[in-house]
Short mmCIF file of C-alpha atoms in Angstrom, two decimals:
data_model
loop_
_atom_site.label_atom_id
_atom_site.label_comp_id
_atom_site.label_asym_id
_atom_site.label_seq_id
_atom_site.Cartn_x
_atom_site.Cartn_y
_atom_site.Cartn_z
CA MET A 1212 -22.24 16.93 -54.55
CA ALA A 1213 -18.70 19.11 -53.56
CA ASN A 1214 -20.98 22.23 -52.17
CA GLY A 1215 -22.63 19.93 -49.06
CA HIS A 1216 -25.69 20.78 -50.27
CA GLY A 1217 -27.76 17.32 -51.05
CA GLY A 1218 -27.89 13.63 -49.54
CA SER A 1219 -28.21 12.40 -46.98
CA ARG A 1220 -27.80 13.65 -43.49
CA VAL A 1221 -27.77 12.30 -39.94
CA GLY A 1222 -30.70 12.91 -38.18
CA ALA A 1223 -32.59 14.04 -41.02
CA GLY A 1224 -36.01 12.03 -43.00
CA LYS A 1225 -38.75 10.78 -40.63
CA LYS A 1226 -37.84 9.38 -37.46
CA LYS A 1227 -38.40 5.64 -36.70
CA LYS A 1228 -41.04 5.18 -34.54
CA ALA A 1229 -40.71 3.32 -31.51
CA LEU A 1230 -40.89 -0.81 -30.46
CA VAL A 1231 -43.77 -0.67 -28.31
CA ASP A 1232 -46.01 1.24 -31.08
CA LYS A 1233 -45.04 -1.09 -33.92
CA LEU A 1234 -46.00 -3.64 -31.70
CA MET A 1235 -49.55 -2.02 -31.05
CA ASP A 1236 -49.74 -1.50 -34.31
CA GLY A 1237 -49.17 -5.69 -34.14
CA ASN A 1238 -45.78 -4.68 -37.18
CA PRO A 1239 -47.12 -3.91 -40.23
CA GLY A 1240 -43.32 -4.14 -41.86
CA LYS A 1241 -43.32 -7.95 -40.70
CA ARG A 1242 -39.93 -7.27 -40.30
CA LYS A 1243 -38.36 -9.37 -36.97
CA LEU A 1244 -38.22 -7.30 -34.17
CA THR A 1245 -35.37 -6.96 -30.86
CA VAL A 1246 -37.66 -6.47 -27.88
CA LEU A 1247 -35.95 -5.67 -25.15
CA ASP A 1248 -37.75 -6.06 -22.08
CA PHE A 1249 -37.36 -4.33 -18.48
CA SER A 1250 -40.72 -5.59 -16.85
CA ASP A 1251 -39.11 -5.58 -13.25
CA PRO A 1252 -36.78 -2.74 -14.21
CA ALA A 1253 -34.56 -4.23 -10.65
CA LYS A 1254 -33.77 -7.95 -11.36
CA LEU A 1255 -31.87 -6.18 -15.22
CA GLU A 1256 -28.48 -7.76 -15.16
CA GLY A 1257 -25.55 -6.15 -17.61
CA GLN A 1258 -21.86 -4.72 -17.52
CA ASP A 1259 -20.20 -2.60 -15.64
CA MET A 1260 -19.94 1.32 -16.29
CA PRO A 1261 -16.99 2.12 -18.51
CA PRO A 1262 -14.83 4.71 -16.03
CA PRO A 1263 -15.39 7.72 -17.43
CA LYS A 1264 -12.44 9.40 -19.27
CA GLU A 1265 -10.27 11.09 -16.62
CA TYR A 1266 -10.98 14.26 -18.70
CA LEU A 1267 -14.70 14.54 -17.37
CA SER A 1268 -13.38 15.47 -14.63
CA ALA A 1269 -10.94 17.87 -15.17
CA THR A 1270 -9.86 20.83 -13.13
CA GLN A 1271 -11.84 24.05 -14.28
CA LYS A 1272 -9.87 27.13 -15.22
CA ASN A 1273 -11.27 27.94 -11.68
CA GLY A 1274 -10.30 25.67 -9.68
CA LYS A 1275 -14.05 23.20 -9.91
CA PRO A 1276 -14.08 20.53 -11.12
CA LEU A 1277 -15.17 19.42 -14.70
CA MET A 1278 -19.10 17.91 -13.98
CA ALA A 1279 -18.90 15.69 -17.38
CA ALA A 1280 -18.41 12.53 -15.13
CA ASP A 1281 -21.36 12.49 -12.92
CA VAL A 1282 -23.50 13.34 -15.97
CA TYR A 1283 -21.96 10.19 -17.95
CA GLU A 1284 -22.03 7.65 -15.13
CA ILE A 1285 -26.16 8.98 -14.43
CA THR A 1286 -26.44 8.84 -17.60
CA TRP A 1287 -24.47 5.90 -17.89
CA GLN A 1288 -26.80 4.38 -15.16
CA TRP A 1289 -30.09 4.88 -16.51
CA LEU A 1290 -28.99 2.96 -19.59
CA ALA A 1291 -28.20 0.13 -17.89
CA GLU A 1292 -31.41 0.18 -15.93
CA ARG A 1293 -33.48 0.32 -19.14
CA GLY A 1294 -31.37 -2.61 -20.32
CA CYS A 1295 -30.28 0.20 -23.34
CA SER A 1296 -26.53 0.87 -21.72
CA GLN A 1297 -24.71 -1.46 -24.62
CA GLN A 1298 -26.33 0.21 -27.52
CA VAL A 1299 -25.71 3.58 -27.10
CA SER A 1300 -21.82 4.07 -27.96
CA ALA A 1301 -19.52 5.66 -25.08
CA GLN A 1302 -18.78 8.41 -26.86
CA LEU A 1303 -21.70 9.74 -27.18
CA ILE A 1304 -22.62 9.47 -23.84
CA GLU A 1305 -18.71 11.42 -22.93
CA GLN A 1306 -19.98 13.77 -25.81
CA TYR A 1307 -23.56 14.60 -23.79
CA ALA A 1308 -22.05 14.75 -20.84
CA MET A 1309 -19.08 16.65 -21.94
CA ALA A 1310 -22.41 19.75 -23.49
CA VAL A 1311 -23.62 19.32 -19.77
CA SER A 1312 -21.10 20.05 -18.10
CA ARG A 1313 -19.95 22.79 -20.51
CA TRP A 1314 -23.84 24.22 -20.73
CA ILE A 1315 -23.69 24.49 -16.69
CA GLN A 1316 -20.40 25.58 -16.19
CA CYS A 1317 -21.00 28.41 -19.35
CA GLU A 1318 -23.98 29.60 -17.23
CA GLU A 1319 -22.01 30.08 -13.84
CA SER A 1320 -20.13 31.94 -15.22
CA ILE A 1321 -23.05 34.23 -16.71
CA THR A 1322 -24.56 34.27 -12.86
CA GLU A 1323 -21.27 35.04 -11.88
CA PHE A 1324 -19.93 37.92 -14.28
CA GLY A 1325 -23.76 38.69 -15.77
CA PHE A 1326 -25.29 39.49 -19.13
CA LEU A 1327 -22.92 42.46 -20.33
CA ALA A 1328 -19.65 42.03 -20.77
CA LYS A 1329 -16.74 44.85 -22.13
CA HIS A 1330 -15.92 45.48 -25.96
CA PRO A 1331 -12.11 44.84 -25.16
CA THR A 1332 -10.67 48.23 -27.90
CA THR A 1333 -13.98 50.21 -27.65
CA GLY A 1334 -15.04 49.85 -23.48
CA ASN A 1335 -18.45 49.64 -24.97
CA ALA A 1336 -21.05 47.66 -23.30
CA ILE A 1337 -21.60 44.15 -25.60
CA PRO A 1338 -23.93 40.72 -24.65
CA SER A 1339 -21.38 38.35 -22.61
CA PRO A 1340 -19.84 35.20 -25.13
CA PHE A 1341 -20.61 33.50 -22.28
CA VAL A 1342 -24.79 33.46 -23.29
CA ALA A 1343 -24.11 32.46 -27.21
CA MET A 1344 -21.79 30.20 -25.33
CA SER A 1345 -24.47 28.96 -23.41
CA GLN A 1346 -27.14 28.91 -26.17
CA SER A 1347 -24.61 27.22 -28.44
CA PHE A 1348 -24.01 24.04 -25.92
CA MET A 1349 -27.55 23.48 -24.85
CA LYS A 1350 -28.36 23.30 -28.20
CA LEU A 1351 -25.54 20.65 -28.80
CA SER A 1352 -27.09 18.57 -25.55
CA ASN A 1353 -30.11 18.44 -27.19
CA ASN A 1354 -29.45 16.52 -29.34
CA LEU A 1355 -27.10 14.51 -28.19
CA TRP A 1356 -29.41 13.32 -26.26
CA TYR A 1357 -32.24 12.97 -28.48
CA GLN A 1358 -29.76 10.20 -30.33
CA ILE A 1359 -29.53 8.49 -26.50
CA TYR A 1360 -33.64 9.32 -26.45
CA GLN A 1361 -33.89 7.64 -29.39
CA VAL A 1362 -32.12 3.91 -29.21
CA VAL A 1363 -33.84 4.21 -26.42
CA LYS A 1364 -36.97 4.45 -27.84
CA GLU A 1365 -36.91 1.90 -30.81
CA ASN A 1366 -35.22 -0.16 -28.76
CA CYS A 1367 -38.68 -0.31 -25.91
CA ALA A 1368 -40.71 -2.97 -25.56
CA GLN A 1369 -43.07 -1.05 -22.92
CA GLU A 1370 -44.34 2.96 -22.27
CA PHE A 1371 -41.80 4.03 -19.55
CA LYS A 1372 -42.53 7.01 -17.69
CA GLY A 1373 -40.53 8.90 -14.50
CA SER A 1374 -37.44 11.32 -14.87
CA ASN A 1375 -34.29 10.80 -17.64
CA PRO A 1376 -30.63 11.99 -16.85
CA HIS A 1377 -32.42 15.34 -19.12
CA ASP A 1378 -34.47 16.01 -16.89
CA ASP A 1379 -32.05 16.89 -14.80
CA VAL A 1380 -30.08 18.79 -15.48
CA MET A 1381 -31.71 21.53 -14.99
CA GLU A 1382 -32.18 20.28 -11.52
CA ARG A 1383 -27.76 19.88 -11.44
CA LEU A 1384 -26.95 23.23 -12.14
CA LEU A 1385 -29.64 24.40 -9.43
CA THR A 1386 -27.56 22.19 -7.24
CA ALA A 1387 -24.33 23.50 -8.32
CA ARG A 1388 -25.13 26.87 -7.76
CA ARG A 1389 -25.96 26.80 -4.29
CA GLY A 1390 -22.36 24.90 -3.68
CA GLU A 1391 -21.25 28.00 -4.07
#
């Protein structure tokens, strides 16, 4: 269809069932399941992390380095500890890291400049454009995280708990604000 309506879309439809749930149900589909066992995460071995691309730590206009390289490294390490670093593309991790770092950058700008801005022609108060950009980057980072997490969920043979890089995003934002 030329108008972009209908057809399959990325992320549309029923989400895949987690591997741990399939195993608990006795594999009702009877398909061969790929099981990644990480009962002892400390002894897992994997590939070395590909170095973060240079643009993930580029200097921003305000002189601060972009935090995307840190987010990339933390996310890759979290995936590696679960044996899933090879199932998630580096590009997806880079996109997630960039979205998170841009969200943090927008939040820092809101803190610095406030929620209101001055209209360029009328001089009246208008909502800060950083608020809308922040919401947009937050939504993007959430969507990208769900894609990453779905890979882990589909390939994990047992339930796991604990913090993950996406849960720690607010902590990174608060840490970045304290460092000023």
